[in-house]
């Protein structure tokens, strides 16, 4: 049993899930969040089957069943709306669990229920000093208060403070892509997730509720020129005005600018896990492009792995096992998310037609990745790994 508390920095998807696992496993912890209250950026979130499996493991199965929208098919089309490729999500190995989606606010509400009182808001870390059997943390409060913890877990997202303070190589890579996200009301009875691929551009419409659609649009913009305008409606009309199909319909019912969330795609250059008694979970350690929509799944698998290892081993052993167990899968996910993104984002029409041809033969890009991912079950493998290493 660990006597010193473990500090979780960040109350996003990874931090909230980790706090819940620690509570379930009786591992003492504190959780801090730099914002003044819980909030979520972004519009919708798509959760592939391995994310849903991990959520069930943590204890959210019922909430997901009740609040998320199931999708059954993935469609890739060209910018006119002509279908290039489609795949059912109800076939093996994709049917390992449901593919669902919901509004991010709803997802955060589920993750934080019962935890809000435990979170120290308006708090972040100023300094981390590794000691002989823990970590001395200085906080950002008036007194610069200090406390020693058994370990610090950075669950503080792509701009992780823990990564910056405890890891020497904490670089981010800008993928050269400007994005916009929003949700809108639209009947979803006949809508399945649809990705419309054009040279240097992608538009996605993803149903997240009975009458609610999550839209994502990106364009290759290495100089970040799009950030010069805050008129997102005008930018979207300029970039995607030539699109047909569902994109055209979505552009006709765009919400006001304040409800459209702009952003850039950035990745952690090289996945990072452990440095002394500091560890990273979720985007803090391995943010990557959303090509495979593995952000939540990967964060939740990190969280389950780390918490179960901490339950069974000393902190030092658990952290070593965490890196060893997670590296291969996380490296594969980040490479398979950023690789195809880099390939499709800067293509001319001739390369695009080769990619489209390949997609006709092999199926939608993301489904190809999910087939490989869902052929194995890291949660079952974890239990075997712990059994083998506890001897
Ligand atoms: C455009 C886009 C679309 C995406 N779509 C999907 C998708 O459909 N499905 C999917 O699974 N994933 C998707 N992702 C990825 C997903 O959003 C992330 O992987 C996920 O949010 C990571 O969760 P996290 O808890 O690690 O980080 P975050 O959600 O970023 O949470 C970090 C938390 O830490 C807090 N924090 C930050 N700094 C500090 C600090 N110094 N001290 C204390 N607290 C701090 C933040 O306020 C926040 O609450 C997408 C990402 C992008 C960019």
PDB file of C-alpha atoms and ligand atoms in Angstrom, residues 9-15 32-35 45-47 104 123-124 155-157 161 179 181 214 216 265 281-283 290 293-297, ligand 1:
ATOM      1  CA  UNK A   9      -2.190  17.400 -12.549  1.00  0.00           C
ATOM      2  CA  UNK A  10      -5.134  18.134 -14.862  1.00  0.00           C
ATOM      3  CA  UNK A  11      -8.831  17.291 -14.660  1.00  0.00           C
ATOM      4  CA  UNK A  12      -9.550  16.469 -18.296  1.00  0.00           C
ATOM      5  CA  UNK A  13     -10.426  13.058 -19.702  1.00  0.00           C
ATOM      6  CA  UNK A  14      -7.220  11.392 -18.449  1.00  0.00           C
ATOM      7  CA  UNK A  15      -7.065  13.098 -15.040  1.00  0.00           C
ATOM      8  CA  UNK A  32      -5.380  19.813  -9.307  1.00  0.00           C
ATOM      9  CA  UNK A  33      -6.787  21.761 -12.268  1.00  0.00           C
ATOM     10  CA  UNK A  34      -5.473  25.094 -13.509  1.00  0.00           C
ATOM     11  CA  UNK A  35      -8.883  26.365 -14.597  1.00  0.00           C
ATOM     12  CA  UNK A  45     -16.062  13.388 -29.412  1.00  0.00           C
ATOM     13  CA  UNK A  46     -16.100  10.087 -31.266  1.00  0.00           C
ATOM     14  CA  UNK A  47     -15.305   7.044 -29.153  1.00  0.00           C
ATOM     15  CA  UNK A 104     -17.787  16.789 -25.100  1.00  0.00           C
ATOM     16  CA  UNK A 123      -3.986  25.327  -9.136  1.00  0.00           C
ATOM     17  CA  UNK A 124      -0.951  24.364 -11.147  1.00  0.00           C
ATOM     18  CA  UNK A 155      -2.682  14.526 -17.150  1.00  0.00           C
ATOM     19  CA  UNK A 156      -2.477  18.140 -18.213  1.00  0.00           C
ATOM     20  CA  UNK A 157      -2.938  17.881 -21.953  1.00  0.00           C
ATOM     21  CA  UNK A 161       3.436  21.588 -17.481  1.00  0.00           C
ATOM     22  CA  UNK A 179      -9.064  23.063 -37.912  1.00  0.00           C
ATOM     23  CA  UNK A 181     -15.107  22.281 -34.964  1.00  0.00           C
ATOM     24  CA  UNK A 214     -20.498  17.214 -34.823  1.00  0.00           C
ATOM     25  CA  UNK A 216     -14.855  18.962 -38.140  1.00  0.00           C
ATOM     26  CA  UNK A 265      -3.181  20.109 -34.947  1.00  0.00           C
ATOM     27  CA  UNK A 281      -0.981   9.999 -19.295  1.00  0.00           C
ATOM     28  CA  UNK A 282      -3.125  11.016 -22.263  1.00  0.00           C
ATOM     29  CA  UNK A 283      -2.229  13.975 -24.495  1.00  0.00           C
ATOM     30  CA  UNK A 290      -7.211  12.753 -34.464  1.00  0.00           C
ATOM     31  CA  UNK A 293      -9.859   9.203 -32.916  1.00  0.00           C
ATOM     32  CA  UNK A 294      -7.718   7.429 -30.342  1.00  0.00           C
ATOM     33  CA  UNK A 295      -7.210  10.379 -27.953  1.00  0.00           C
ATOM     34  CA  UNK A 296      -9.718   9.272 -25.307  1.00  0.00           C
ATOM     35  CA  UNK A 297      -9.104   5.546 -25.843  1.00  0.00           C
TER      36      UNK A 297
HETATM   37  C1  LIG B   1      -9.397  18.455 -33.535  1.00  0.00           C
HETATM   38  C2  LIG B   1      -9.348  17.315 -32.594  1.00  0.00           C
HETATM   39  C3  LIG B   1     -10.333  16.347 -32.650  1.00  0.00           C
HETATM   40  C4  LIG B   1     -10.285  15.256 -31.793  1.00  0.00           C
HETATM   41  N1  LIG B   1     -11.239  14.314 -31.867  1.00  0.00           N
HETATM   42  C5  LIG B   1     -11.184  13.260 -31.040  1.00  0.00           C
HETATM   43  C6  LIG B   1     -12.186  12.258 -31.090  1.00  0.00           C
HETATM   44  O1  LIG B   1     -13.148  12.348 -31.848  1.00  0.00           O
HETATM   45  N2  LIG B   1     -12.062  11.186 -30.265  1.00  0.00           N
HETATM   46  C7  LIG B   1     -11.021  11.074 -29.371  1.00  0.00           C
HETATM   47  O2  LIG B   1     -10.964  10.092 -28.612  1.00  0.00           O
HETATM   48  N3  LIG B   1     -10.076  12.030 -29.289  1.00  0.00           N
HETATM   49  C8  LIG B   1     -10.134  13.099 -30.095  1.00  0.00           C
HETATM   50  N4  LIG B   1      -9.191  14.061 -30.002  1.00  0.00           N
HETATM   51  C9  LIG B   1      -8.128  13.926 -28.990  1.00  0.00           C
HETATM   52  C10 LIG B   1      -8.682  14.206 -27.598  1.00  0.00           C
HETATM   53  O3  LIG B   1      -9.322  15.444 -27.577  1.00  0.00           O
HETATM   54  C11 LIG B   1      -7.538  14.217 -26.590  1.00  0.00           C
HETATM   55  O4  LIG B   1      -6.729  13.085 -26.796  1.00  0.00           O
HETATM   56  C12 LIG B   1      -8.076  14.208 -25.169  1.00  0.00           C
HETATM   57  O5  LIG B   1      -8.790  15.381 -24.897  1.00  0.00           O
HETATM   58  C13 LIG B   1      -6.907  14.097 -24.212  1.00  0.00           C
HETATM   59  O6  LIG B   1      -7.371  14.165 -22.895  1.00  0.00           O
HETATM   60  P1  LIG B   1      -6.390  14.636 -21.763  1.00  0.00           P
HETATM   61  O7  LIG B   1      -7.145  14.505 -20.494  1.00  0.00           O
HETATM   62  O8  LIG B   1      -5.091  13.964 -21.907  1.00  0.00           O
HETATM   63  O9  LIG B   1      -6.092  16.182 -22.071  1.00  0.00           O
HETATM   64  P2  LIG B   1      -7.121  17.404 -22.035  1.00  0.00           P
HETATM   65  O10 LIG B   1      -8.462  16.987 -22.439  1.00  0.00           O
HETATM   66  O11 LIG B   1      -6.460  18.511 -22.767  1.00  0.00           O
HETATM   67  O12 LIG B   1      -7.194  17.800 -20.477  1.00  0.00           O
HETATM   68  C14 LIG B   1      -6.111  18.415 -19.818  1.00  0.00           C
HETATM   69  C15 LIG B   1      -6.625  19.076 -18.545  1.00  0.00           C
HETATM   70  O13 LIG B   1      -5.500  19.587 -17.824  1.00  0.00           O
HETATM   71  C16 LIG B   1      -5.740  20.944 -17.485  1.00  0.00           C
HETATM   72  N5  LIG B   1      -4.428  21.619 -17.423  1.00  0.00           N
HETATM   73  C17 LIG B   1      -3.699  22.075 -18.467  1.00  0.00           C
HETATM   74  N6  LIG B   1      -2.545  22.603 -18.000  1.00  0.00           N
HETATM   75  C18 LIG B   1      -2.558  22.461 -16.655  1.00  0.00           C
HETATM   76  C19 LIG B   1      -1.647  22.812 -15.622  1.00  0.00           C
HETATM   77  N7  LIG B   1      -0.489  23.431 -15.872  1.00  0.00           N
HETATM   78  N8  LIG B   1      -1.978  22.515 -14.337  1.00  0.00           N
HETATM   79  C20 LIG B   1      -3.163  21.903 -14.055  1.00  0.00           C
HETATM   80  N9  LIG B   1      -4.073  21.561 -14.995  1.00  0.00           N
HETATM   81  C21 LIG B   1      -3.760  21.835 -16.274  1.00  0.00           C
HETATM   82  C22 LIG B   1      -6.631  21.474 -18.585  1.00  0.00           C
HETATM   83  O14 LIG B   1      -7.324  22.637 -18.179  1.00  0.00           O
HETATM   84  C23 LIG B   1      -7.549  20.269 -18.821  1.00  0.00           C
HETATM   85  O15 LIG B   1      -8.613  20.253 -17.910  1.00  0.00           O
HETATM   86  C24 LIG B   1      -9.216  15.162 -30.849  1.00  0.00           C
HETATM   87  C25 LIG B   1      -8.237  16.146 -30.769  1.00  0.00           C
HETATM   88  C26 LIG B   1      -8.296  17.217 -31.645  1.00  0.00           C
HETATM   89  C27 LIG B   1      -7.221  18.265 -31.560  1.00  0.00           C
END
